[in-house]
Short mmCIF file of C-alpha atoms in Angstrom, two decimals:
data_model
loop_
_atom_site.label_atom_id
_atom_site.label_comp_id
_atom_site.label_asym_id
_atom_site.label_seq_id
_atom_site.Cartn_x
_atom_site.Cartn_y
_atom_site.Cartn_z
CA UNK A 20 26.25 -16.60 78.86
CA UNK A 21 23.02 -16.93 77.65
CA UNK A 22 19.70 -18.72 79.11
CA UNK A 23 18.69 -17.72 75.15
CA UNK A 24 19.48 -20.29 73.21
CA UNK A 25 17.32 -20.60 69.05
CA UNK A 26 18.93 -23.78 67.81
CA UNK A 27 18.05 -23.74 63.67
CA UNK A 28 18.58 -27.04 61.36
CA UNK A 29 19.16 -26.25 58.30
CA UNK A 30 21.16 -26.36 55.18
CA UNK A 31 22.37 -23.98 52.96
CA UNK A 32 21.21 -25.01 49.32
CA UNK A 33 17.51 -24.48 50.64
CA UNK A 34 16.42 -21.42 49.58
CA UNK A 35 14.21 -20.98 53.02
CA UNK A 36 17.09 -21.56 54.70
CA UNK A 37 18.70 -18.41 53.46
CA UNK A 38 15.48 -16.73 54.77
CA UNK A 39 15.30 -17.98 58.12
CA UNK A 40 18.91 -16.74 58.21
CA UNK A 41 18.11 -14.06 57.70
CA UNK A 42 15.21 -13.51 60.00
CA UNK A 43 16.68 -15.39 63.00
CA UNK A 44 19.37 -13.04 62.76
CA UNK A 45 16.95 -9.93 62.88
CA UNK A 46 15.80 -11.51 66.34
CA UNK A 47 18.71 -9.84 67.78
CA UNK A 48 17.27 -6.23 67.46
CA UNK A 49 15.04 -7.92 70.20
CA UNK A 50 16.36 -10.43 72.20
CA UNK A 51 20.39 -9.00 71.94
CA UNK A 52 21.37 -11.54 74.32
CA UNK A 53 19.57 -14.41 71.87
CA UNK A 54 22.56 -17.74 71.57
CA UNK A 55 21.42 -19.29 68.05
CA UNK A 56 23.43 -22.24 67.03
CA UNK A 57 23.41 -23.67 63.58
CA UNK A 58 23.14 -27.52 62.71
CA UNK A 59 23.15 -29.76 60.04
CA UNK A 60 21.19 -30.98 57.82
CA UNK A 61 21.78 -32.58 54.60
CA UNK A 62 18.30 -31.51 52.27
CA UNK A 63 19.32 -33.96 49.24
CA UNK A 64 22.19 -36.11 50.09
CA UNK A 65 21.25 -37.79 46.30
CA UNK A 66 21.70 -34.84 44.90
CA UNK A 67 19.73 -31.58 43.84
CA UNK A 68 15.96 -31.96 41.13
CA UNK A 69 16.58 -31.51 38.26
CA UNK A 70 17.14 -27.25 37.88
CA UNK A 71 15.67 -27.53 33.94
CA UNK A 72 12.26 -28.87 36.03
CA UNK A 73 8.58 -27.46 35.53
CA UNK A 74 9.38 -28.48 39.38
CA UNK A 75 12.47 -26.09 40.31
CA UNK A 76 10.98 -23.12 37.30
CA UNK A 77 8.02 -22.79 39.76
CA UNK A 78 9.76 -22.54 42.95
CA UNK A 79 12.23 -20.31 41.58
CA UNK A 80 8.77 -18.38 40.77
CA UNK A 81 7.41 -18.72 44.53
CA UNK A 82 10.73 -17.96 45.85
CA UNK A 83 10.81 -14.61 44.40
CA UNK A 84 7.92 -13.35 45.62
CA UNK A 85 8.80 -14.29 49.08
CA UNK A 86 12.54 -13.24 49.38
CA UNK A 87 10.41 -9.92 47.89
CA UNK A 88 7.80 -10.11 51.06
CA UNK A 89 10.77 -10.34 53.45
CA UNK A 90 12.65 -7.72 51.89
CA UNK A 91 16.03 -9.66 51.57
CA UNK A 92 17.89 -9.56 48.61
CA UNK A 93 19.29 -13.13 47.10
CA UNK A 94 19.67 -14.29 43.67
CA UNK A 95 17.14 -16.45 42.87
CA UNK A 96 18.14 -18.16 39.67
CA UNK A 97 20.68 -19.93 41.06
CA UNK A 98 18.23 -22.51 41.95
CA UNK A 99 17.89 -23.55 37.90
CA UNK A 100 21.79 -21.96 37.08
CA UNK A 101 23.92 -23.20 39.56
CA UNK A 102 23.56 -27.47 40.62
CA UNK A 103 25.32 -27.50 44.15
CA UNK A 104 25.76 -30.50 46.92
CA UNK A 105 25.67 -29.31 50.44
CA UNK A 106 27.80 -32.05 52.31
CA UNK A 107 31.76 -30.34 51.73
CA UNK A 108 30.10 -27.59 52.80
CA UNK A 109 28.26 -28.94 55.41
CA UNK A 110 31.77 -30.38 56.86
CA UNK A 111 33.37 -27.65 56.28
CA UNK A 112 31.06 -25.96 59.12
CA UNK A 113 32.10 -28.13 61.70
CA UNK A 114 35.58 -27.66 60.45
CA UNK A 115 34.88 -23.83 61.25
CA UNK A 116 32.93 -24.29 64.90
CA UNK A 117 36.19 -25.79 65.42
CA UNK A 118 38.34 -22.96 64.90
CA UNK A 119 35.79 -20.17 66.91
CA UNK A 120 34.91 -18.79 63.09
CA UNK A 121 30.99 -20.46 62.96
CA UNK A 122 29.25 -17.17 62.29
CA UNK A 123 31.56 -16.18 59.74
CA UNK A 124 31.53 -19.20 57.95
CA UNK A 125 27.79 -19.45 58.10
CA UNK A 126 27.08 -16.11 56.84
CA UNK A 127 29.89 -16.42 53.77
CA UNK A 128 29.09 -19.79 52.43
CA UNK A 129 25.41 -18.61 52.57
CA UNK A 130 26.41 -15.17 50.70
CA UNK A 131 27.90 -17.02 47.83
CA UNK A 132 25.49 -19.67 47.24
CA UNK A 133 22.73 -17.38 47.14
CA UNK A 134 23.75 -13.47 46.40
CA UNK A 135 26.98 -14.54 44.70
CA UNK A 136 25.51 -17.24 42.53
CA UNK A 137 28.83 -19.38 43.46
CA UNK A 138 29.26 -23.19 43.00
CA UNK A 139 29.39 -24.17 47.03
CA UNK A 140 29.54 -27.82 45.74
CA UNK A 141 33.30 -26.78 43.94
CA UNK A 142 36.08 -27.35 46.89
CA UNK A 143 38.15 -24.51 46.08
CA UNK A 144 35.04 -22.46 46.31
CA UNK A 145 34.24 -23.30 49.54
CA UNK A 146 38.43 -23.37 50.17
CA UNK A 147 38.90 -19.54 49.04
CA UNK A 148 35.50 -19.02 51.78
CA UNK A 149 37.71 -20.75 54.59
CA UNK A 150 40.51 -18.62 53.90
CA UNK A 151 38.76 -15.21 53.22
CA UNK A 152 37.02 -15.22 56.88
CA UNK A 153 40.93 -16.43 58.41
CA UNK A 154 41.03 -20.36 58.43
CA UNK A 155 44.48 -22.44 57.52
CA UNK A 156 43.01 -22.67 53.60
CA UNK A 157 45.02 -25.85 53.29
CA UNK A 158 43.77 -27.74 56.14
CA UNK A 159 40.43 -26.68 55.62
CA UNK A 160 40.90 -29.25 52.06
CA UNK A 161 42.81 -31.27 53.33
CA UNK A 162 40.18 -32.23 55.93
CA UNK A 163 37.42 -32.26 53.63
CA UNK A 164 38.72 -34.42 51.09
CA UNK A 165 39.63 -37.03 53.78
CA UNK A 166 35.91 -36.17 55.09
CA UNK A 167 37.19 -35.26 58.87
CA UNK A 168 34.22 -34.05 60.18
CA UNK A 169 31.65 -36.23 58.23
CA UNK A 170 31.24 -38.26 61.97
CA UNK A 171 29.68 -34.97 62.57
CA UNK A 172 27.67 -34.01 60.23
CA UNK A 173 26.08 -37.50 59.96
CA UNK A 174 25.09 -37.15 63.83
CA UNK A 175 23.68 -34.02 63.85
CA UNK A 176 21.28 -35.44 60.79
CA UNK A 177 20.62 -38.28 63.29
CA UNK A 178 20.28 -36.03 65.86
CA UNK A 179 17.61 -33.78 63.98
CA UNK A 180 15.46 -37.23 62.60
CA UNK A 181 16.01 -38.23 66.49
CA UNK A 182 13.62 -34.92 67.14
CA UNK A 183 11.53 -35.73 64.17
CA UNK A 184 13.08 -32.69 62.24
CA UNK A 185 12.00 -33.92 58.27
CA UNK A 186 12.11 -30.52 56.91
CA UNK A 187 14.49 -27.58 56.77
CA UNK A 188 14.88 -24.95 58.54
CA UNK A 189 13.63 -26.17 61.78
CA UNK A 190 13.52 -23.67 64.44
CA UNK A 191 13.58 -24.97 67.83
CA UNK A 192 13.93 -22.66 71.47
CA UNK A 193 13.30 -25.18 74.78
CA UNK A 194 10.32 -27.78 73.97
CA UNK A 195 8.72 -25.86 70.83
CA UNK A 196 9.41 -26.64 67.05
CA UNK A 197 8.54 -24.46 64.27
CA UNK A 198 9.16 -25.20 60.80
CA UNK A 199 9.69 -23.48 57.62
CA UNK A 200 11.15 -19.84 57.24
CA UNK A 201 9.00 -17.58 59.33
CA UNK A 202 8.59 -14.15 59.38
CA UNK A 203 10.37 -12.30 62.54
CA UNK A 204 7.29 -11.68 64.01
CA UNK A 205 6.50 -15.68 64.02
CA UNK A 206 9.55 -16.50 65.51
CA UNK A 207 9.27 -13.64 68.17
CA UNK A 208 5.79 -15.56 69.17
CA UNK A 209 7.74 -18.49 69.72
CA UNK A 210 10.56 -16.60 71.95
CA UNK A 211 7.67 -15.05 73.86
CA UNK A 212 5.67 -17.98 74.54
CA UNK A 213 8.48 -20.56 75.65
CA UNK A 214 9.83 -17.77 78.07
CA UNK A 215 6.39 -17.02 79.58
CA UNK A 216 5.41 -20.57 80.45
CA UNK A 217 8.91 -20.93 81.81
CA UNK A 218 8.66 -17.66 84.09
CA UNK A 219 4.91 -19.03 85.31
CA UNK A 220 6.07 -22.24 86.05
CA UNK A 221 9.28 -20.29 88.17
CA UNK A 222 6.41 -18.56 89.62
CA UNK A 223 4.51 -21.96 90.69
CA UNK A 224 8.18 -23.12 91.76
CA UNK A 225 8.50 -19.99 94.52
CA UNK A 226 4.81 -20.76 95.30
CA UNK A 227 5.12 -23.89 95.96
CA UNK A 228 8.07 -23.54 98.60
CA UNK A 229 5.75 -21.56 101.10
CA UNK A 230 4.05 -22.46 103.76
CA UNK A 231 6.30 -25.98 104.18
CA UNK A 232 8.60 -26.91 106.57
CA UNK A 233 12.37 -28.69 106.11
CA UNK A 234 15.35 -29.44 108.51
CA UNK A 235 16.20 -25.88 107.72
CA UNK A 236 13.16 -24.56 109.25
CA UNK A 237 10.13 -22.95 107.78
CA UNK A 238 8.65 -20.75 105.19
CA UNK A 239 5.91 -18.00 105.70
CA UNK A 240 4.40 -16.21 103.47
CA UNK A 241 5.79 -12.68 102.68
#
């Protein structure tokens, strides 16, 4: 099992979370043993901002530039043409986790929204996604309708708040936290910094064991 774990809090309807997801997955080229754990954070429980607002228009323009900068293909006009709530999709992620389809579901929902422009607030869309990746569509539908996994989602959101997460995506590696759609180079720096500090602590621990005696004998410098 990998000793490296990157925890990522995100929401499917967050454009920066999609960019962050792609960049996080690109880390596997350098760290093939890196485990990425996706955790839920509901960005707009009260509903998304008005898609016709000047804010959303400006957001789409900014997103176009950012997607081009990071070489990511995405349908940025969903910001102004598709108004989705994400709670059902987030509960669906917990369903997928239980049946061992976390990565498949995560990828498929993000793609449905940010590449295909589908409304992931529509339960039928989510059921189709679940069925496509090999989950039982009717069990999925029932679980979402009955909000079986809502407690897990709410717990994830509360855990995030306890950790000081106020925006997404948030990347947590070791004791360090980074917020925003970071480039791959920045995420690499995060991992290398934590790994180097860990290695230094391990070296100090080894040194501290030298020139000391215990019940089983004494440790001498080699």
